[in-house]
CSV table of C-alpha atoms in Angstrom, one decimal:
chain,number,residue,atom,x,y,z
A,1384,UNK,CA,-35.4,-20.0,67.8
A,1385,UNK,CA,-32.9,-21.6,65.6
A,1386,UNK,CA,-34.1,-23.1,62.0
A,1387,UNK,CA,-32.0,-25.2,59.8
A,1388,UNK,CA,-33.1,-23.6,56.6
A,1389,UNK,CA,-29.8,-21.8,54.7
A,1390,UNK,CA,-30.2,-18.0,53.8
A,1391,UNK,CA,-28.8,-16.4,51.5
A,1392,UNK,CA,-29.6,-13.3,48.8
A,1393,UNK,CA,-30.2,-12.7,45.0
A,1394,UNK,CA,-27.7,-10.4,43.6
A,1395,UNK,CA,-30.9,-8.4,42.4
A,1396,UNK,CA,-31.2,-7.2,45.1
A,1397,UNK,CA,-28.0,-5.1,44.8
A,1398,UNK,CA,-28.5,-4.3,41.6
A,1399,UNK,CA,-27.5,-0.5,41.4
A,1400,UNK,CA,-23.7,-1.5,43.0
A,1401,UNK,CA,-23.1,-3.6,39.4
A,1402,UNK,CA,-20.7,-5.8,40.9
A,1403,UNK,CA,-19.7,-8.8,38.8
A,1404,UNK,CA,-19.4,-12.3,40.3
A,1405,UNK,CA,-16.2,-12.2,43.0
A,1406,UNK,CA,-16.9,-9.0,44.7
A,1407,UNK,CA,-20.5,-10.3,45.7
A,1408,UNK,CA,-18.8,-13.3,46.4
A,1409,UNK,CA,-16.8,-11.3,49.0
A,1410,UNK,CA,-19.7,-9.8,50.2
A,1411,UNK,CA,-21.8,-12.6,51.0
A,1412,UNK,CA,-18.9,-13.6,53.3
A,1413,UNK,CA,-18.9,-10.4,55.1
A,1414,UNK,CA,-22.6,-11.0,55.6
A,1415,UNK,CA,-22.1,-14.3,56.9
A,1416,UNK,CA,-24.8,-15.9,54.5
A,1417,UNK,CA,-24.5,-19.4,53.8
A,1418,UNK,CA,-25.5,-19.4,49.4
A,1419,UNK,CA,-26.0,-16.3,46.9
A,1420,UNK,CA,-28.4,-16.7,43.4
A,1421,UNK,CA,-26.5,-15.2,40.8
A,1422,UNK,CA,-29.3,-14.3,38.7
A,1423,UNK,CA,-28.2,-13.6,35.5
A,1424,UNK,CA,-25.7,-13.9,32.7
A,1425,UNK,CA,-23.9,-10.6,32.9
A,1426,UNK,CA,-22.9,-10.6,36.9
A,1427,UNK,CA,-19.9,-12.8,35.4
A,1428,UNK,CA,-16.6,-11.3,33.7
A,1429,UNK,CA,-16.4,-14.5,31.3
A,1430,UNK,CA,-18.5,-17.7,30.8
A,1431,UNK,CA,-15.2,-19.6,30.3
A,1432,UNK,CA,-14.2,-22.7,32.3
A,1433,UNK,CA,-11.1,-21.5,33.9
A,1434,UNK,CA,-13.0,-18.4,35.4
A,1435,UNK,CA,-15.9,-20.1,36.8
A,1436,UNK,CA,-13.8,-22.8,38.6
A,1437,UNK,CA,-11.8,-19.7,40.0
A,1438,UNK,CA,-15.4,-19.2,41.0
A,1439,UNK,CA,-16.2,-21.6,42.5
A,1440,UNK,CA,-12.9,-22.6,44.4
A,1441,UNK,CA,-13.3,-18.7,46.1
A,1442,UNK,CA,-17.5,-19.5,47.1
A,1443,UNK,CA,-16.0,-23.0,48.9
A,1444,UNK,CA,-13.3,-21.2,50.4
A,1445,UNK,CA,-15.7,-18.8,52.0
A,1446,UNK,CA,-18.2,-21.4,52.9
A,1447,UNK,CA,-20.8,-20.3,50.0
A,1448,UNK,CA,-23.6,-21.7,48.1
A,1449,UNK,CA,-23.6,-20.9,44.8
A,1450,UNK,CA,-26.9,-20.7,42.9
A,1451,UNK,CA,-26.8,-19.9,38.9
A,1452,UNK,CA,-29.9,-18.2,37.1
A,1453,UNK,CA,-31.1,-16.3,34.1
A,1454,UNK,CA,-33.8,-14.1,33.0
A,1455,UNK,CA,-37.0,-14.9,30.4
A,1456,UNK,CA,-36.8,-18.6,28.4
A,1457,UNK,CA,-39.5,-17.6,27.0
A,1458,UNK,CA,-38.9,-16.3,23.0
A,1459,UNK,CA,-42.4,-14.8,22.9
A,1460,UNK,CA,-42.2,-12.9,26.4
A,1461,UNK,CA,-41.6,-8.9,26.3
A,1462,UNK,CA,-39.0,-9.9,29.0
A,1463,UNK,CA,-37.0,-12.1,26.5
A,1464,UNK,CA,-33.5,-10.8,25.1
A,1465,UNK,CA,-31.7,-12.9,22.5
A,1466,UNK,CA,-28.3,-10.6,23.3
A,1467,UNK,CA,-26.8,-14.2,24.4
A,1468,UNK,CA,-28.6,-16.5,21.8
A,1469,UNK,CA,-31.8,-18.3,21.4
A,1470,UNK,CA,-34.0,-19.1,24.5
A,1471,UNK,CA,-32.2,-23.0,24.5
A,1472,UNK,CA,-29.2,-21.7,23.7
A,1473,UNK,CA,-29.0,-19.0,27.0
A,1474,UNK,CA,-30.8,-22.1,29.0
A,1475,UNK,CA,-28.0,-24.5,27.8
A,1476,UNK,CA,-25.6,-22.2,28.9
A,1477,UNK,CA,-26.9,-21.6,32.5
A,1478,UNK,CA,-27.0,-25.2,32.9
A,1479,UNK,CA,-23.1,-25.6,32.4
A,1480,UNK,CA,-22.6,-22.8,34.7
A,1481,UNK,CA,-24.4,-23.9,37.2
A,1482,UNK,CA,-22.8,-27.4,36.8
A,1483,UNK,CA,-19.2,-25.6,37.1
A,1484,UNK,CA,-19.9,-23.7,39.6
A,1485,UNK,CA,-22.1,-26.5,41.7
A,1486,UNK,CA,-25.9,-25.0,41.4
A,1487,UNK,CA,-27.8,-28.1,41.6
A,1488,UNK,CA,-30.3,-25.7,40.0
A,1489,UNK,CA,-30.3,-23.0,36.5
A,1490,UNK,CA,-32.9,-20.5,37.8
A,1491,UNK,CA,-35.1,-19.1,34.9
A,1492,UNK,CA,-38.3,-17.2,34.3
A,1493,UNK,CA,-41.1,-17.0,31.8
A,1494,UNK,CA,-41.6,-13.5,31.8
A,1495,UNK,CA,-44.0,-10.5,32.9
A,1496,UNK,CA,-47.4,-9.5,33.7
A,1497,UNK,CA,-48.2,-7.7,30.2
A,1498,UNK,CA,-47.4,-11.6,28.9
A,1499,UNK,CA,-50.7,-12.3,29.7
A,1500,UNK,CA,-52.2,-9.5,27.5
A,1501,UNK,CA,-49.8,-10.8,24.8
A,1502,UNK,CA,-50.9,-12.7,22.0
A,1503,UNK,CA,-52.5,-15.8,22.2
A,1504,UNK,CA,-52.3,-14.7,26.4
A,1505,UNK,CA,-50.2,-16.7,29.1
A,1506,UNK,CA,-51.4,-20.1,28.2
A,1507,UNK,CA,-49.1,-19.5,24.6
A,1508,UNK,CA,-46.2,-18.0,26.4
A,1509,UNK,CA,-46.4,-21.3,28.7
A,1510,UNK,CA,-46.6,-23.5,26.0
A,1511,UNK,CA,-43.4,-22.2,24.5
A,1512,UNK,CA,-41.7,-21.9,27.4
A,1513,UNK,CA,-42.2,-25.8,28.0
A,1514,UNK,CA,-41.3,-26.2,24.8
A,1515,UNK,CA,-38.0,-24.9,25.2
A,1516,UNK,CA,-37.6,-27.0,28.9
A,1517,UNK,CA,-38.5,-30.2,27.0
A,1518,UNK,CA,-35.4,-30.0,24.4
A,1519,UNK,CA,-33.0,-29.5,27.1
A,1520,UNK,CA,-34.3,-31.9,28.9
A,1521,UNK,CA,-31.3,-34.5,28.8
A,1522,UNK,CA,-29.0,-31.7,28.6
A,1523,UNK,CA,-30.2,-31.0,32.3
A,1524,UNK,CA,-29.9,-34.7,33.6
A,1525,UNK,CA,-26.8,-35.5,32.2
A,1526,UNK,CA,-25.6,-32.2,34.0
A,1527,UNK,CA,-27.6,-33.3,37.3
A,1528,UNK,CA,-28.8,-29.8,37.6
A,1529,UNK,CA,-32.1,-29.1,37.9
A,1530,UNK,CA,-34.4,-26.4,36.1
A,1531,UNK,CA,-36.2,-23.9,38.6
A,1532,UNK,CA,-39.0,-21.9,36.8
A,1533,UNK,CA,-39.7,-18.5,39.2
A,1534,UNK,CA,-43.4,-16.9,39.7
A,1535,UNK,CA,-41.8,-13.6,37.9
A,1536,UNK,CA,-42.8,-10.6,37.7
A,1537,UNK,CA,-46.7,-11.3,38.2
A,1538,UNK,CA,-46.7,-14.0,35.3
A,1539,UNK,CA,-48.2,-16.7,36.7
A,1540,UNK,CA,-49.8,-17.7,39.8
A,1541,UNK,CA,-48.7,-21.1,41.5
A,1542,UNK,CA,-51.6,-23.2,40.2
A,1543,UNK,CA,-49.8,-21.8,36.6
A,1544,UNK,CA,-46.6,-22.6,37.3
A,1545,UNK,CA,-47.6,-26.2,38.7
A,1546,UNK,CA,-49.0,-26.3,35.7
A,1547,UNK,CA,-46.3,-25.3,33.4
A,1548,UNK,CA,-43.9,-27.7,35.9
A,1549,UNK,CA,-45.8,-31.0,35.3
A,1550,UNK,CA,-46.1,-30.2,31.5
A,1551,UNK,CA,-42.5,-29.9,30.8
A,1552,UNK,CA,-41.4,-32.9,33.6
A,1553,UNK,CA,-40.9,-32.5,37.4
A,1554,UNK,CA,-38.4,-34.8,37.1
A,1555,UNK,CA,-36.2,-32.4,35.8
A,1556,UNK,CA,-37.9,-29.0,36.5
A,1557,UNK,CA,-38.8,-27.5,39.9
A,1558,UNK,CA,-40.0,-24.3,41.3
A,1559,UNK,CA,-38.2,-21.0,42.2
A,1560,UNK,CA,-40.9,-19.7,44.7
A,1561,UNK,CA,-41.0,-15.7,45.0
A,1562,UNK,CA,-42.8,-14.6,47.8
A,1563,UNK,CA,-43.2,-11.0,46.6
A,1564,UNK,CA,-43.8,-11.9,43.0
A,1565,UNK,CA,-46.7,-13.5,44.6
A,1566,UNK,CA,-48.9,-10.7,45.9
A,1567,UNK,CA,-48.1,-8.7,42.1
A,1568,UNK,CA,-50.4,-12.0,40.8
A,1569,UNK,CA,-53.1,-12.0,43.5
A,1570,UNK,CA,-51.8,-14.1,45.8
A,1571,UNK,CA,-51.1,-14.3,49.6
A,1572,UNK,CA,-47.7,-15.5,49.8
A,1573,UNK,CA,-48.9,-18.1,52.9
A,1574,UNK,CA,-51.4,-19.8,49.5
A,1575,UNK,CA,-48.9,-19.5,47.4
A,1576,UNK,CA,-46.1,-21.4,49.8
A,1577,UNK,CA,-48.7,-24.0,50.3
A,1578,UNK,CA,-48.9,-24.6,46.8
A,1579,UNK,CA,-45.5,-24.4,45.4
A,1580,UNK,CA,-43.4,-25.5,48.7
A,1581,UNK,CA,-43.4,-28.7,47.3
A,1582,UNK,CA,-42.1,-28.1,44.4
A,1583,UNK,CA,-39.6,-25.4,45.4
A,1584,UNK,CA,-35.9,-25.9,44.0
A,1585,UNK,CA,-35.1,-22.0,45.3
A,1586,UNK,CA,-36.7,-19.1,46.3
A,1587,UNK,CA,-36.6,-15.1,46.2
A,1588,UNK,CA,-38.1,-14.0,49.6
A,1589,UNK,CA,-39.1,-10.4,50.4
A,1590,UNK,CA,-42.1,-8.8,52.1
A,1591,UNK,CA,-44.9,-7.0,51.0
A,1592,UNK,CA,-47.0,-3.5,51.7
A,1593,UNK,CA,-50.6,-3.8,50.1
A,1594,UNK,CA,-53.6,-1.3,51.2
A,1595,UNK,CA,-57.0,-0.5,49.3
A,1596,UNK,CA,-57.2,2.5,46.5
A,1597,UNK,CA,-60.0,3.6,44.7
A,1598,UNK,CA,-59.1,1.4,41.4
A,1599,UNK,CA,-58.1,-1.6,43.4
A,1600,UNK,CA,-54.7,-1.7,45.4
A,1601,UNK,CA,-51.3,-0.5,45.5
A,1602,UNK,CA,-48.2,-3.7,45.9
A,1603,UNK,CA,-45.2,-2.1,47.5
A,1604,UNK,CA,-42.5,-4.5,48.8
A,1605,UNK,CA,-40.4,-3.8,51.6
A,1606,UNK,CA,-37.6,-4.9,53.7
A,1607,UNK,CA,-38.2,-8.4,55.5
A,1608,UNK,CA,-40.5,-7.8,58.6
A,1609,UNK,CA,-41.9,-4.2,57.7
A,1610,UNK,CA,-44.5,-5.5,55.6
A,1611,UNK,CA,-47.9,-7.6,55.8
A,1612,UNK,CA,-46.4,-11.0,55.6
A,1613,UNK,CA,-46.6,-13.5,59.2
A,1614,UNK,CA,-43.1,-14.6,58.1
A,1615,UNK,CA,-42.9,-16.8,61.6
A,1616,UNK,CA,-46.0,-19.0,60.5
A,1617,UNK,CA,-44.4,-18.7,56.9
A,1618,UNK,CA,-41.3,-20.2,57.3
A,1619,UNK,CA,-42.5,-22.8,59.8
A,1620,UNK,CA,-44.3,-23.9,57.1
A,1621,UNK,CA,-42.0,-23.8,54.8
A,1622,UNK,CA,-39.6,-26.1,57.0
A,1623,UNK,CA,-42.3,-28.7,56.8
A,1624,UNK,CA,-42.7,-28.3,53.0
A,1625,UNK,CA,-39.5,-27.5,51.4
A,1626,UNK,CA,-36.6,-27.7,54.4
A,1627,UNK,CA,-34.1,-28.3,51.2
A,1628,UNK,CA,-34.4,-24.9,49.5
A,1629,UNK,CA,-32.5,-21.6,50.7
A,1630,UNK,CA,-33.9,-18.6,51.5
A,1631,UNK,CA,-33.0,-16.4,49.2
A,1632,UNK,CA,-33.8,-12.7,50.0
A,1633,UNK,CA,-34.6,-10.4,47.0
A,1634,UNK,CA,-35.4,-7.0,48.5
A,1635,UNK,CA,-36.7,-4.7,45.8
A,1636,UNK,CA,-38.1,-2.3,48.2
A,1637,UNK,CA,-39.8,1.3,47.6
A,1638,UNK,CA,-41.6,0.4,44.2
A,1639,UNK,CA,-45.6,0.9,43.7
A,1640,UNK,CA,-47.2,-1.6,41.6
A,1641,UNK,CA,-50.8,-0.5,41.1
A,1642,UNK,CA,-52.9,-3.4,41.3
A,1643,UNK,CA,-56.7,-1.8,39.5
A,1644,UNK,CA,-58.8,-5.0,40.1
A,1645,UNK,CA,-62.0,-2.8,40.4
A,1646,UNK,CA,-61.8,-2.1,36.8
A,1647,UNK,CA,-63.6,-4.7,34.5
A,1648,UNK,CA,-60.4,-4.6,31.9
A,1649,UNK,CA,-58.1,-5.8,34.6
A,1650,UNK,CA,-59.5,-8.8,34.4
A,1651,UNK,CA,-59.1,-9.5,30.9
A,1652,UNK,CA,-55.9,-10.4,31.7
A,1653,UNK,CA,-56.9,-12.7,34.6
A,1654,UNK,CA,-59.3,-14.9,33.6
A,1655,UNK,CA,-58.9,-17.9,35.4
A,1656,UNK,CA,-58.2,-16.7,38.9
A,1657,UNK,CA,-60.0,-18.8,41.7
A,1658,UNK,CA,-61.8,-16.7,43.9
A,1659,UNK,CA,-61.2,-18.5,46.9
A,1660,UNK,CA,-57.5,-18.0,46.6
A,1661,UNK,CA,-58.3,-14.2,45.3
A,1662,UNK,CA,-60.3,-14.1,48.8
A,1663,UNK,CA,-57.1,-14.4,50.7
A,1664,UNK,CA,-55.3,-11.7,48.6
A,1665,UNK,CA,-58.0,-9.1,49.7
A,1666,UNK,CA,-57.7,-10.2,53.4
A,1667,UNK,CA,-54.3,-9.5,52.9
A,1668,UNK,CA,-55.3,-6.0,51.4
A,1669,UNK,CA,-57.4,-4.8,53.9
A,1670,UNK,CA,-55.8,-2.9,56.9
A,1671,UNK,CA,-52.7,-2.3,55.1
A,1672,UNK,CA,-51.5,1.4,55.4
A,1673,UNK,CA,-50.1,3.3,52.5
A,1674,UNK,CA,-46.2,3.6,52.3
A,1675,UNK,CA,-44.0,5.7,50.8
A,1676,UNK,CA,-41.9,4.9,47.8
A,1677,UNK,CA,-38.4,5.5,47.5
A,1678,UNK,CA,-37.5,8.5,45.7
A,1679,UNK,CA,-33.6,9.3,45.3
A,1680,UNK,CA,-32.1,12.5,45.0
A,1681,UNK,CA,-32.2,14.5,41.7
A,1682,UNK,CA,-28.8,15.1,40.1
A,1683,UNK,CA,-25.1,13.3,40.7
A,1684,UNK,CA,-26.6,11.8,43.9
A,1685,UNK,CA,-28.9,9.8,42.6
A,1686,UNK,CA,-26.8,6.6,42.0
A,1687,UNK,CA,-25.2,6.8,45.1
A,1688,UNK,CA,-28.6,7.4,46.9
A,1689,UNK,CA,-30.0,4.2,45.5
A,1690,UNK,CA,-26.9,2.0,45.7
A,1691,UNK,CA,-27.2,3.1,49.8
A,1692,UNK,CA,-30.5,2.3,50.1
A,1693,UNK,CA,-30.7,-1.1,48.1
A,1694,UNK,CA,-27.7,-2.4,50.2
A,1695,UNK,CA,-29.7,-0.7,53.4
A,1696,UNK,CA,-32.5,-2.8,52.6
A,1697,UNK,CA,-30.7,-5.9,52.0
A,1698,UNK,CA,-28.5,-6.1,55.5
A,1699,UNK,CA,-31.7,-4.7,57.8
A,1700,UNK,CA,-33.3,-8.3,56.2
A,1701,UNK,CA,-30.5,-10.1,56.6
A,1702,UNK,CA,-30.4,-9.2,60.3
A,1703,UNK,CA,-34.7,-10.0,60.6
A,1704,UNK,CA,-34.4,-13.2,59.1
A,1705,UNK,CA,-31.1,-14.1,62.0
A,1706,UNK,CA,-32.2,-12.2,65.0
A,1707,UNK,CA,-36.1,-12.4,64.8
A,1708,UNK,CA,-36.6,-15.9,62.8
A,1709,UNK,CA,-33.9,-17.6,63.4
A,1710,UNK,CA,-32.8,-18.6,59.6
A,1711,UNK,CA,-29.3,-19.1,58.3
A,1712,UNK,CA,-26.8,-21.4,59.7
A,1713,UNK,CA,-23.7,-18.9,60.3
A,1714,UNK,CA,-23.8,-16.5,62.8
């Protein structure tokens, strides 16, 4: 079965490689994708004008969707790093990247879980962070790009985010929809599409391993189709609820994320979750089998290990998402 819904990858997902801008570019063709999220400020060798229309002029040539992004706009967030200004500052200059390079969306992130242990707890750090959306506000429409806040990290769940979107303005903000970023905040990724599809701008799509431990759960994500996740019934919803937004795989496989929800302080920093939707994360949870994490080499092959299996993980889900669901319009 063929779908109409564009597929693509996060350069994250390669991260260990370290290749800048035009070699993933090069990639993407050999892969046959149709866009690529480039998900940060540092994947490119200059910020000037001249480069990024080189950019972009080698993406149309290949037939590629470009997608431009960033890390934390949150100042108060562990995750934030002033290295390339203040939060409006970095966001401002995402935005005129992604308007050279033809993003109709700057991808952005509040920050981590620990955020919500913060000061003042996530509804601060979501306060800021729509603060900081709200004064680029007219930068944004002028630039016809929109803003597309990601689930990051296990910072906020979709009812948050929805939140946080219609605070700062949908007309200018949207959603970047992480599927895997969903189970780290107690979600099932089906409830969470449900509630953010309509407001997706993007998305970062892997699958997920959970199974029971004695303090709770263990969250290990995994290459597309070798997790828990129904990704048929997924993406047949999602080509009912957001048929505009890629498919953006971001395979960060081989990690354990303990998830200790039997312990009362867990939920000191959750104290708003609706048990309903917390219901459906533990049907999730059940029956799932423990899996091994990835463990490279010790010594010189380390780097090369991990480089191996990162790209590994990336091209077995690239072939899932064609052969078994259909996505992607190249072949």
């Amino acid at each position: 079965m063929r779908t109409k819904l564009k597929l693509g990858f996060d350069n994250y997902s390669i991260r260990a490689l370290g290749w800048k801008a035009p070699r993933l570019l090069d990639y993407a063709g050999r892969l046959k994708v149709d866009t690529i999220l480039l998900s940060d400020l540092d994947v490119y060798e200059s910020h000037g004008e001249p480069y990024l229309r080189e950019l972009r002029a080698r993406a149309d040539d290949l037939g590629i969707e470009v997608q431009a992004g960033m890390l934390s706009i949150c100042p108060g967030s562990i995750l934030f790093s002033n290295r390339h200004g203040t939060a409006e500052e970095q966001l401002k200059l995402t935005i005129r990247i992604a308007r050279i390079l033809g993003s109709s969306v700057a991808r952005c992130v509040l920050g981590h879980v620990d955020d919500r242990r913060s000061k003042g707890g996530l509804e601060a750090r979501m306060a800021e962070t729509v603060k900081v959306l709200r004064r680029l506000r007219a930068y944004a429409l002028d630039s016809g790009v929109k803003i597309a806040v990601e689930n990051h990290a296990g910072d906020m769940q979709a009812w948050e985010l929805i939140t946080l979107i219609e605070e700062a303005g949908r007309d200018f903000v949207g959603a970047t929809m992480d599927a895997g970023n969903a189970t780290w905040a107690l979600e099932d990724p089906l409830q969470n599409l449900e509630a953010l599809g309509p407001y997706a701008l993007t998305t970062g799509i892997r699958d997920s391993a959970v199974w029971e431990t004695d303090g709770g759960a263990v969250l290990q994500w995994t290459a597309m189709g070798a997790g828990r996740v129904n990704w048929k019934r997924y993406f047949t919803r999602f080509a009912g609820l957001c048929p505009g937004a890629p498919v953006q795989l971001e395979t960060i496989s081989g990690r354990p994320i303990p998830i200790p929800y039997l312990r009362d302080e867990f939920w000191e920093a959750y104290p708003k979750v609706r048990p309903g939707e917390f219901a459906k994360f533990l049907k999730l949870v059940k029956g799932g089998k423990p899996r091994r994490a990835f463990e490279p080499p010790k010594g010189a092959g380390a780097r090369s290990a991990e480089e191996r299996f990162q790209k590994a993980q990336l091209e077995r889900s690239i072939r899932y998402c064609k052969e078994v669901l259909g996505l992607g319009l190249k072949r």
